[in-house]
Short mmCIF file of C-alpha atoms in Angstrom, two decimals:
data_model
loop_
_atom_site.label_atom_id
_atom_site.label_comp_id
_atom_site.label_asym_id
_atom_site.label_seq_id
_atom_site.Cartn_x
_atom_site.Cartn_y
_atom_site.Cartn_z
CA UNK G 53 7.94 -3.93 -81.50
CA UNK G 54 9.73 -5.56 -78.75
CA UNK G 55 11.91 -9.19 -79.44
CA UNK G 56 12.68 -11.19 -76.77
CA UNK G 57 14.55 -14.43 -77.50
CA UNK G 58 13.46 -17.84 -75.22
CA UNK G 59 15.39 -20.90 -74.56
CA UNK G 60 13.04 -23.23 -74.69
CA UNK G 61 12.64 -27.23 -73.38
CA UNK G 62 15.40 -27.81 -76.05
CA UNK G 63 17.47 -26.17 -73.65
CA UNK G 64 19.17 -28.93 -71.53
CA UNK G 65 19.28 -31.34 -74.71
CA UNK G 66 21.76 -28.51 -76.63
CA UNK G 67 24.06 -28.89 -73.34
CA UNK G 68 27.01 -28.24 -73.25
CA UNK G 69 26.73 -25.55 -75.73
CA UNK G 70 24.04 -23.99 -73.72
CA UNK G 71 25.83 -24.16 -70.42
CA UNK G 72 27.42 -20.92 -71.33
CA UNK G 73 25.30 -19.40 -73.66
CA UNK G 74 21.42 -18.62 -74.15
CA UNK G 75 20.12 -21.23 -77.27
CA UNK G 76 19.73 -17.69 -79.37
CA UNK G 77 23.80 -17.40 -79.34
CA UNK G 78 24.46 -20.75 -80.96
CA UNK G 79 25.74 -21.00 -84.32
CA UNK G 80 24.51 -22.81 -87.12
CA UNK G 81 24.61 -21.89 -90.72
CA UNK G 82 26.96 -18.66 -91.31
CA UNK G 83 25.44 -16.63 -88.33
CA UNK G 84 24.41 -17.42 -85.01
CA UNK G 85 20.31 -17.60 -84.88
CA UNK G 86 20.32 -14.36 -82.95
CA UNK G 87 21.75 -12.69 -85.90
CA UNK G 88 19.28 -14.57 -88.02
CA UNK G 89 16.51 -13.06 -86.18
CA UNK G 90 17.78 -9.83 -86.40
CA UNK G 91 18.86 -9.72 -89.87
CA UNK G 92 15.19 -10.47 -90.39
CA UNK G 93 13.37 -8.66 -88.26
CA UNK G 94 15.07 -5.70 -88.77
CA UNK G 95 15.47 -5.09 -84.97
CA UNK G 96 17.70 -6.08 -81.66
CA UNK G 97 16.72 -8.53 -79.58
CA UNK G 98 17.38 -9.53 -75.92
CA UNK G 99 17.07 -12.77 -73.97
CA UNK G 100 15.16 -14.88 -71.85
CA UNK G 101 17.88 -17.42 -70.14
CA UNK G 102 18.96 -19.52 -67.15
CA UNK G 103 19.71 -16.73 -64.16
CA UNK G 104 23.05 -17.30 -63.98
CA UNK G 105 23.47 -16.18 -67.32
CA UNK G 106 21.13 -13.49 -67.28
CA UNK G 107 23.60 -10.68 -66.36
CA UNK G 108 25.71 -11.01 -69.35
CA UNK G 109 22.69 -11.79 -71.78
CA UNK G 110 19.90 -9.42 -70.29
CA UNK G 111 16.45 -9.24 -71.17
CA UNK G 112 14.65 -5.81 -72.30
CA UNK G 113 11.07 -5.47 -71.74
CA UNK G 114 8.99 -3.08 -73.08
CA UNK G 115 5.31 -2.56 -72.80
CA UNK G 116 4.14 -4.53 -75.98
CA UNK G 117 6.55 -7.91 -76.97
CA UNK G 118 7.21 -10.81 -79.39
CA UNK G 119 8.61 -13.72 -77.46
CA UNK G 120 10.25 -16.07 -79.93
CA UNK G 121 11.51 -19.69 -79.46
CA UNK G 122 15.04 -19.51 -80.42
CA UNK G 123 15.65 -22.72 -80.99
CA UNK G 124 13.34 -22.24 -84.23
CA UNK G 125 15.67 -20.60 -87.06
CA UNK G 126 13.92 -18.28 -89.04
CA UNK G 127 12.89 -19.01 -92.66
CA UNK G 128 10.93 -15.94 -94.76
CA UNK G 129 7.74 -18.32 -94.43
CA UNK G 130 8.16 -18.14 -90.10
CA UNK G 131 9.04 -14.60 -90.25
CA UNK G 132 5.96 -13.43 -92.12
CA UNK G 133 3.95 -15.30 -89.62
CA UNK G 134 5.85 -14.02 -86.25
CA UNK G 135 5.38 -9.95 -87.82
CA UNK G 136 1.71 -10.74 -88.35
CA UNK G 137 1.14 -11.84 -84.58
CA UNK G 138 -1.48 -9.88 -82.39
CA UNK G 139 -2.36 -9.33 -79.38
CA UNK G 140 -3.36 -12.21 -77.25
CA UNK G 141 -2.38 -14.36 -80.51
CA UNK G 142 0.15 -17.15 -80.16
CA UNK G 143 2.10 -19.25 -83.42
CA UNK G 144 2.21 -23.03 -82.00
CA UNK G 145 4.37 -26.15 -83.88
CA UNK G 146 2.02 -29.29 -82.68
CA UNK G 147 2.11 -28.70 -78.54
CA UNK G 148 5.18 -26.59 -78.65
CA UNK G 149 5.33 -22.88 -78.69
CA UNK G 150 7.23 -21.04 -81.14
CA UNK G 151 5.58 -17.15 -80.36
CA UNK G 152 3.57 -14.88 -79.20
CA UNK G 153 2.87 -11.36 -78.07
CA UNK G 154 2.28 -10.21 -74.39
CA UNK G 155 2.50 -7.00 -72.81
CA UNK G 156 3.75 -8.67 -69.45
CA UNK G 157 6.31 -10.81 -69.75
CA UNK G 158 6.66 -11.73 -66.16
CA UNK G 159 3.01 -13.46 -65.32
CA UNK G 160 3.39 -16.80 -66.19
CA UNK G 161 1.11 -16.87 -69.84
CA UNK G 162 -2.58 -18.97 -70.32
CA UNK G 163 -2.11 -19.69 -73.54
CA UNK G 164 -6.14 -21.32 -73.09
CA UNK G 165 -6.73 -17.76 -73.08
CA UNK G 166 -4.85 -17.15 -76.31
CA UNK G 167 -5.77 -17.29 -79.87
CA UNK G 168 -3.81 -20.51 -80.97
CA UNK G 169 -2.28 -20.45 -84.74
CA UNK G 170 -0.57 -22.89 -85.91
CA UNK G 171 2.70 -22.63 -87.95
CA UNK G 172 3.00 -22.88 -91.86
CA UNK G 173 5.03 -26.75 -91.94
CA UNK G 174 6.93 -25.35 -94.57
CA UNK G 175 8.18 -22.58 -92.08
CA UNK G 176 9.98 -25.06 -89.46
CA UNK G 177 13.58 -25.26 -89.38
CA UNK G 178 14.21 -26.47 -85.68
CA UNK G 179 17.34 -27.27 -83.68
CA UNK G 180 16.33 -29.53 -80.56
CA UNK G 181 19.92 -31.87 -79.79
CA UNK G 182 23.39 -30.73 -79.73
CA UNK G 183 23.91 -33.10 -83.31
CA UNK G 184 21.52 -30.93 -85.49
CA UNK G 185 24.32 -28.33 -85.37
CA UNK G 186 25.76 -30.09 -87.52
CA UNK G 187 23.49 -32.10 -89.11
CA UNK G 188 21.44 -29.52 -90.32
CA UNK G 189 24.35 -27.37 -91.06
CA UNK G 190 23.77 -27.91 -94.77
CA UNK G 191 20.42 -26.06 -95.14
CA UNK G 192 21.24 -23.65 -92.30
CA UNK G 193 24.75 -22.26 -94.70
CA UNK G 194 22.18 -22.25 -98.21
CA UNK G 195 19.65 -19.61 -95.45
CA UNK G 196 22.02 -17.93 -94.41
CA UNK G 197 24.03 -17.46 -98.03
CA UNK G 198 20.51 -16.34 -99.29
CA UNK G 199 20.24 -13.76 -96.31
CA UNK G 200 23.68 -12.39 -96.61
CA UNK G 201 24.23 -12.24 -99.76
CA UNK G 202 21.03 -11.57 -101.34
CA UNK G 203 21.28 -7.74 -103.20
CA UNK G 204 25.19 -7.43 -102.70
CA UNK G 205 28.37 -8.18 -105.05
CA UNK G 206 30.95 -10.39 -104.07
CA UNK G 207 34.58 -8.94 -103.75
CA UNK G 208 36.76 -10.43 -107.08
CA UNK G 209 38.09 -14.08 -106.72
CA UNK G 210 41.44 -13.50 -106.86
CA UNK G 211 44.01 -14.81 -109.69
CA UNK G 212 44.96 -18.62 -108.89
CA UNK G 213 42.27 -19.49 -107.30
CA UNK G 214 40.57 -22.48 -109.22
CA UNK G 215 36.57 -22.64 -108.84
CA UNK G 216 33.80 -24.77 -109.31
CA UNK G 217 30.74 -22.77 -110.13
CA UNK G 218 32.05 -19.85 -109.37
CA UNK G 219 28.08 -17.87 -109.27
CA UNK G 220 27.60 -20.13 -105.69
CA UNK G 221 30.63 -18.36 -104.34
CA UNK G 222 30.53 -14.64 -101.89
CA UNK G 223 33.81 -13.41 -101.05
CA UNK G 224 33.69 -10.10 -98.25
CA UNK G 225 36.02 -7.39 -98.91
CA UNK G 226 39.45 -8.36 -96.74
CA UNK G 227 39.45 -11.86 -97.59
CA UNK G 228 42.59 -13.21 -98.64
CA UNK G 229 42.87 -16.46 -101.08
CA UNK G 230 45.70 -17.82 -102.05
CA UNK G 231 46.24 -20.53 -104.88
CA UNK G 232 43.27 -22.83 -103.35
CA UNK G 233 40.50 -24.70 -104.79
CA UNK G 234 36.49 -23.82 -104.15
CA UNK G 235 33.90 -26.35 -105.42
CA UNK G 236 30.78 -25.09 -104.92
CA UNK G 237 28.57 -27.69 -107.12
CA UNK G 238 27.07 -29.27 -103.88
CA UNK G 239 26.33 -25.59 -102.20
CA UNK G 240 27.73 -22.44 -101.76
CA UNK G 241 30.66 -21.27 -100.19
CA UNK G 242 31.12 -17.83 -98.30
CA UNK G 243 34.39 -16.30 -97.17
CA UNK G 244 33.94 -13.46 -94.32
CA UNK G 245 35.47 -10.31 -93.62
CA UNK G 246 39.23 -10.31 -92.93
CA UNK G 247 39.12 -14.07 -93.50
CA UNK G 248 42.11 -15.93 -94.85
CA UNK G 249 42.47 -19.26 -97.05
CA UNK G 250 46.14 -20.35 -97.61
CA UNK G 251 47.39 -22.30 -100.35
CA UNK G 252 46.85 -25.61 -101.28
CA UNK G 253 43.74 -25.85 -99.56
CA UNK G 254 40.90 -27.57 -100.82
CA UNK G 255 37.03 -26.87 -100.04
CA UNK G 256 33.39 -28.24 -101.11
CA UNK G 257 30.22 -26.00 -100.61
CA UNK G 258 28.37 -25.76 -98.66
CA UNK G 259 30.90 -24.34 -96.47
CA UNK G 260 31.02 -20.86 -94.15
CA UNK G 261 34.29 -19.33 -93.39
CA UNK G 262 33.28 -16.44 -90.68
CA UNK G 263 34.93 -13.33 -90.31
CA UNK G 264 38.93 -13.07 -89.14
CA UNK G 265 38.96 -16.77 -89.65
CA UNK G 266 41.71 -18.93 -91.60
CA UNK G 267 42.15 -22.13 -92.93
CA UNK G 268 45.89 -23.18 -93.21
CA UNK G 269 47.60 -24.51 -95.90
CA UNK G 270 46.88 -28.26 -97.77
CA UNK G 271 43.69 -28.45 -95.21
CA UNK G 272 40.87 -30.39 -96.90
CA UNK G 273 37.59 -29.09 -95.99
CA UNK G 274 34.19 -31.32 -96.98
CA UNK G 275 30.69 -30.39 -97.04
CA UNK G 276 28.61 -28.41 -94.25
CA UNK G 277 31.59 -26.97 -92.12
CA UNK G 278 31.52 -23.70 -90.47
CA UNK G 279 34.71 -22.45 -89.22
CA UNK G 280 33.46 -19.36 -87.01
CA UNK G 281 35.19 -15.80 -86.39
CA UNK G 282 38.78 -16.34 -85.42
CA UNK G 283 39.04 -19.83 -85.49
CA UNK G 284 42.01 -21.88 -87.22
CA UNK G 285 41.73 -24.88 -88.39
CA UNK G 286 43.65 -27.34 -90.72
CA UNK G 287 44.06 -30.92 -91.35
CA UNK G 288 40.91 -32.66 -92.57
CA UNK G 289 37.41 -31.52 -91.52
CA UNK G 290 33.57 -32.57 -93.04
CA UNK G 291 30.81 -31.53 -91.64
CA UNK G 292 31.81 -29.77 -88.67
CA UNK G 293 30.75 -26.40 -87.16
CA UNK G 294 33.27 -24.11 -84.87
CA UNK G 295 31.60 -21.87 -83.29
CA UNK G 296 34.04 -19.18 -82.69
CA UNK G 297 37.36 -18.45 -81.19
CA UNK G 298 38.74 -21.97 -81.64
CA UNK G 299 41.43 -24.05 -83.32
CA UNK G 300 42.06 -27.00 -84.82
CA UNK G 301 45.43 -25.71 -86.37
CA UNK G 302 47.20 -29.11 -86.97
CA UNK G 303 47.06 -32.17 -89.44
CA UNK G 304 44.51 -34.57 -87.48
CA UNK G 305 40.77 -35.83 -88.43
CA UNK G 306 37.30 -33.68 -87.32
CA UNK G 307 34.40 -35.11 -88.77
CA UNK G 308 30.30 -34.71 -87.85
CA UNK G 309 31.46 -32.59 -84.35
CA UNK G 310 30.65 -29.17 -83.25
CA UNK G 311 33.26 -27.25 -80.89
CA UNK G 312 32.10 -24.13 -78.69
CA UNK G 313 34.20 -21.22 -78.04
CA UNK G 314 37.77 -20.86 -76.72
CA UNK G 315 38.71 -24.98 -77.51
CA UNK G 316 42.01 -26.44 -78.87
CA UNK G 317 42.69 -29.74 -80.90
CA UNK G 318 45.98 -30.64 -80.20
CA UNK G 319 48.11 -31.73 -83.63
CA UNK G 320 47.29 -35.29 -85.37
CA UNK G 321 44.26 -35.67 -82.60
CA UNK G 322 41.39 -37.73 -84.39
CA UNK G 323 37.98 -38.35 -83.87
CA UNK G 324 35.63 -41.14 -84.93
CA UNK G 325 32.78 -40.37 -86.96
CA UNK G 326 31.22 -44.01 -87.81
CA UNK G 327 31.16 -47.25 -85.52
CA UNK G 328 32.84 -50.35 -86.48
CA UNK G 329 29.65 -52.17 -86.61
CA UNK G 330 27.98 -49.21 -88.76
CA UNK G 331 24.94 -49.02 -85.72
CA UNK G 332 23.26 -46.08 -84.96
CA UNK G 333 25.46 -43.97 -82.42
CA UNK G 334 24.08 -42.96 -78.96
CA UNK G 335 25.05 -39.78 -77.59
CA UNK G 336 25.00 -38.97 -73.55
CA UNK G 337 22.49 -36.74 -73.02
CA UNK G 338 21.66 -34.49 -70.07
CA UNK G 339 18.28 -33.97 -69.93
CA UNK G 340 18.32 -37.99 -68.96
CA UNK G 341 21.55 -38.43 -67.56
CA UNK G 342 22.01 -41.61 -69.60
CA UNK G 343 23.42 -42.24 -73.50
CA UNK G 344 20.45 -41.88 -75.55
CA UNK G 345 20.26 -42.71 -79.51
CA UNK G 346 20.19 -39.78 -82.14
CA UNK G 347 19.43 -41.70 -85.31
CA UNK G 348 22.65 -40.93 -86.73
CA UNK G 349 25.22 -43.15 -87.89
CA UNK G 350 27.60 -40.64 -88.14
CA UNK G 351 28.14 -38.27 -85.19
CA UNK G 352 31.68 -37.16 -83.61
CA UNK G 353 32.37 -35.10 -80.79
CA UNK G 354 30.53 -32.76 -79.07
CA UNK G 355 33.15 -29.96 -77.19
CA UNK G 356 32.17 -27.61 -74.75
CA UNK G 357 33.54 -24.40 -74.49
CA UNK G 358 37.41 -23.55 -73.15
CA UNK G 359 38.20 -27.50 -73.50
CA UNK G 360 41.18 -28.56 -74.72
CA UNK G 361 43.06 -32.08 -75.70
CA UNK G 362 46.45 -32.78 -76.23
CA UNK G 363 48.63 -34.03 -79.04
CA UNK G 364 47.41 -37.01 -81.03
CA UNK G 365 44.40 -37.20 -78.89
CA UNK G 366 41.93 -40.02 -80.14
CA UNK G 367 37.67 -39.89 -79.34
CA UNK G 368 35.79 -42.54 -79.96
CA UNK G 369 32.27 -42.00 -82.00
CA UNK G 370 29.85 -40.04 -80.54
CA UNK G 371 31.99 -38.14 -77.73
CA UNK G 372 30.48 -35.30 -75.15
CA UNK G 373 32.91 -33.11 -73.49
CA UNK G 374 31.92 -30.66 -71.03
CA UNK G 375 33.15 -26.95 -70.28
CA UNK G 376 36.64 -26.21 -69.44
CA UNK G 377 38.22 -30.31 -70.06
CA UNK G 378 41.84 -30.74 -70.48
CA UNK G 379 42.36 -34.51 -71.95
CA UNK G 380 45.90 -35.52 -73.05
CA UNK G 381 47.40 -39.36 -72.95
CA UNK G 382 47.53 -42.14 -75.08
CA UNK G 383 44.62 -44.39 -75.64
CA UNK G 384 40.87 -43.54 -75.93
CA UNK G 385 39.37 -41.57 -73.43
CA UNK G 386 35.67 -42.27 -72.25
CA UNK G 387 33.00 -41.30 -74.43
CA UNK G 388 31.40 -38.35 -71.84
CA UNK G 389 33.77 -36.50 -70.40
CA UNK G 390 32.11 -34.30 -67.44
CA UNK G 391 32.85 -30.34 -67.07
CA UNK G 392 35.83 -29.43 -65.09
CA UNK G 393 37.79 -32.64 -65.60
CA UNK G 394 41.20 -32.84 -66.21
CA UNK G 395 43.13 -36.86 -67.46
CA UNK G 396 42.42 -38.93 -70.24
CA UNK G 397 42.38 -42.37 -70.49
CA UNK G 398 44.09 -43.31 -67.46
CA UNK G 399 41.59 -41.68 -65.41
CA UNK G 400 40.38 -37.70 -64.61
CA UNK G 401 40.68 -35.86 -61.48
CA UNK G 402 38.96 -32.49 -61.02
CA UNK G 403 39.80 -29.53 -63.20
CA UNK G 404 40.50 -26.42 -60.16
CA UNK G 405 38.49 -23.71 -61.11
CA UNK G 406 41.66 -21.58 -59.98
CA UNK G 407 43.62 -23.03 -62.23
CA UNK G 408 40.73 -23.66 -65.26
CA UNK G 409 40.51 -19.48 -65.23
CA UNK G 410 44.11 -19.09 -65.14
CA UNK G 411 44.23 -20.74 -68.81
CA UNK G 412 41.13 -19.21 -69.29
CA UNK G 413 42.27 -15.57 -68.76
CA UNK G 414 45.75 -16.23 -70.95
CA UNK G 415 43.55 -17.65 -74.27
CA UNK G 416 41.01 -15.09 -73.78
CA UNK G 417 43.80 -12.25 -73.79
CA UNK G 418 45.44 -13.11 -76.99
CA UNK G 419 42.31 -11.86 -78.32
CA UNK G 420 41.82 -8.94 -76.53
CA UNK G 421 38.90 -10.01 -74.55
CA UNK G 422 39.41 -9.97 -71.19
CA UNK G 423 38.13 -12.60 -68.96
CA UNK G 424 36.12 -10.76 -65.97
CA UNK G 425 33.81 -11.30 -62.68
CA UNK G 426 30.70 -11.96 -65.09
CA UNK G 427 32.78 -14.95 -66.65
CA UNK G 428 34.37 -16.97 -63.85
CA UNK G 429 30.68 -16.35 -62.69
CA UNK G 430 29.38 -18.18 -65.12
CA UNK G 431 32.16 -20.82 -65.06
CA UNK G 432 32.00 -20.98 -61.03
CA UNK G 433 27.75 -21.92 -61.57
CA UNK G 434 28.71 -24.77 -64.47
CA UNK G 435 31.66 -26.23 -62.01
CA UNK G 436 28.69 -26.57 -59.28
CA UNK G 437 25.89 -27.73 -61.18
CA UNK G 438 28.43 -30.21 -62.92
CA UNK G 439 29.92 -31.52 -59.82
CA UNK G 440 27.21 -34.09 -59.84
CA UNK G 441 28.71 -35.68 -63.11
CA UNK G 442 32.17 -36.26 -61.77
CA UNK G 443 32.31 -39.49 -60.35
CA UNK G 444 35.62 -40.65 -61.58
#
């Protein structure tokens, strides 16, 4: 069988994440839900996604296919149902699809002429705003632990580490650890491939430390935080999720935020987690073009890939920033940042794309991956479609 991967209506309310990636490459939990998927289904998938994205994240059809709702993340209950669909047979949540299997996926699909199921309630794990990365971070790390894990020894924690329920604890082989603390009472805690802990560091489960990753010394990491392949980060972080590629290397404050790929915290930049009046934070939101509420009272900032801030940088609660930002300056910039902006609190002007893929190219080279057409493509469609949002 065939698995195709579909944004979704979710799509525009996962912005900016989604401005350069399909929903199936975000990452929640340990893996992206792609990977989920896969893991579980035993099987590649490809993707159904905006057009200007569609070169680098192509879709495969065959003559019989699943298509799947990525912003659903697969639990063992969801999976059984999606393997047992038919043809002409379609797995609904309420009004909104979550599968089904077609033999033509370009005709535009009567699902009146469908046999509707509905899905098992205790199979629905759903992302559907940019904040349930990392509010439902928790949960996703404990699937994901159970996935990865399940069958499989962990590598030996090494001498001088001190633990907390040490059983709740996976270590890949290449993982260094070095005279830290691991409390994993409150979850578990995974440390990937080639990933690095340095001393003095001090971490509470759940927590997800991807592969080629490090935490630097004395950082103090708090419940439901994913640090992503290749990202650095120190200082103190809680609840947090980096999706790859990305640093926050210094002393400085990250709480309830998600970063994208390729961003930089500058050292001793803050963010603001909680309100001073303890009300519910609203967070700007795309799909309306206005700030709408998320029934949070603790949410941070949302960062958009290749953004960047400066030194003691400080974001008020409930922050979006775009793609490809570079904010610097004293005082508190505002609290939605467009793509393509470049200031702080003093005021933005317009990020040049020349110049925006000239940083672009340099980051993306210290890593070995080079920064082609395909991607200022992509970059040259958000600058356009964003242009609308820079008003400054």
């Amino acid at each position: 069988m065939n698995y195709i991967l579909f944004d979704g209506p979710a799509r525009k309310k996962l912005l900016p994440f989604t401005y350069t990636r399909p929903v199936a490459d975000l990452r929640i939990g340990i893996l992206t839900i792609r990977e989920k998927w896969e893991k579980h289904l035993g099987s590649t998938t490809s993707t159904i996604t905006e057009e200007y994205l569609s070169e680098k994240f192509p879709m495969v059809e065959f003559e019989e296919n699943v298509m799947i709702n990525a912003s659903y993340i697969p639990t063992e209950v969801l999976v059984e149902q999606v393997l047992d669909l038919q043809e002409n047979q379609a797995l609904f949540d309420g009004d909104d699809i979550v599968a089904f299997y077609t033999k033509d996926t370009q005709e535009e699909i009567d699902f009146d002429t469908y046999e509707q199921l509905e899905v098992t309630v205790e199979g629905v794990f759903k992302i559907e705003n940019n904040w349930d990365i990392f509010s439902k971070n928790h949960e996703a790390i404990q699937l994901d632990y159970d996935l990865i894990t399940e069958g499989r020894i962990s590598a030996e924690i090494p001498k001088g580490v001190q633990t907390l329920h040490a059983e709740n604890i996976f270590i890949e082989e290449g993982a260094k650890l070095n005279f830290c603390t691991l409390n994993a009472s409150a979850g578990p805690i995974y440390i990937g491939k080639d990933a690095e802990i340095m001393e003095g560091a001090l971490i509470r489960g759940p927590f997800a430390l991807c592969e080629h990753a490090a935490v630097k010394m004395g950082a103090k990491i708090y419940t439901g935080t994913t640090i992503g392949p290749y990202c650095k980060v120190g200082g103190e972080v809680t609840n947090s999720v980096l999706m790859a590629y990305s640093n926050k290397g210094h002393d400085g404050y990250l709480g309830n935020s998600v970063l994208g790929e390729w961003c930089n915290i500058g050292a001793d930049s803050n963010n603001s987690n909680l309100k001073n009046n303890y009300e519910e934070v609203r967070l700007w939101d795309y799909e309306t073009e206005g700030f709408a509420k998320t029934g949070l009272q603790f949410c941070g900032l949302m960062m958009g890939d290749h953004s960047k801030c400066g030194i003691n940088t400080m974001f008020n609660t409930g922050t979006v920033i775009g793609v490809s930002v570079n904010i610097f300056g004293t005082g508190f910039p505002r609290n939605f940042v467009p793509s393509f902006s470049w200031g702080g609190a003093s005021g933005f002007t317009t990020y040049k794309t020349n110049k925006a893929f000239q940083t672009a190219k340099l980051v993306m080279e210290r890593r070995n991956i080079p920064f082609d057409e395909q991607e200022a493509a992509i970059l040259e469609h958000i600058f356009e479609e964003s242009a609308k949002y820079r008003r400054y």
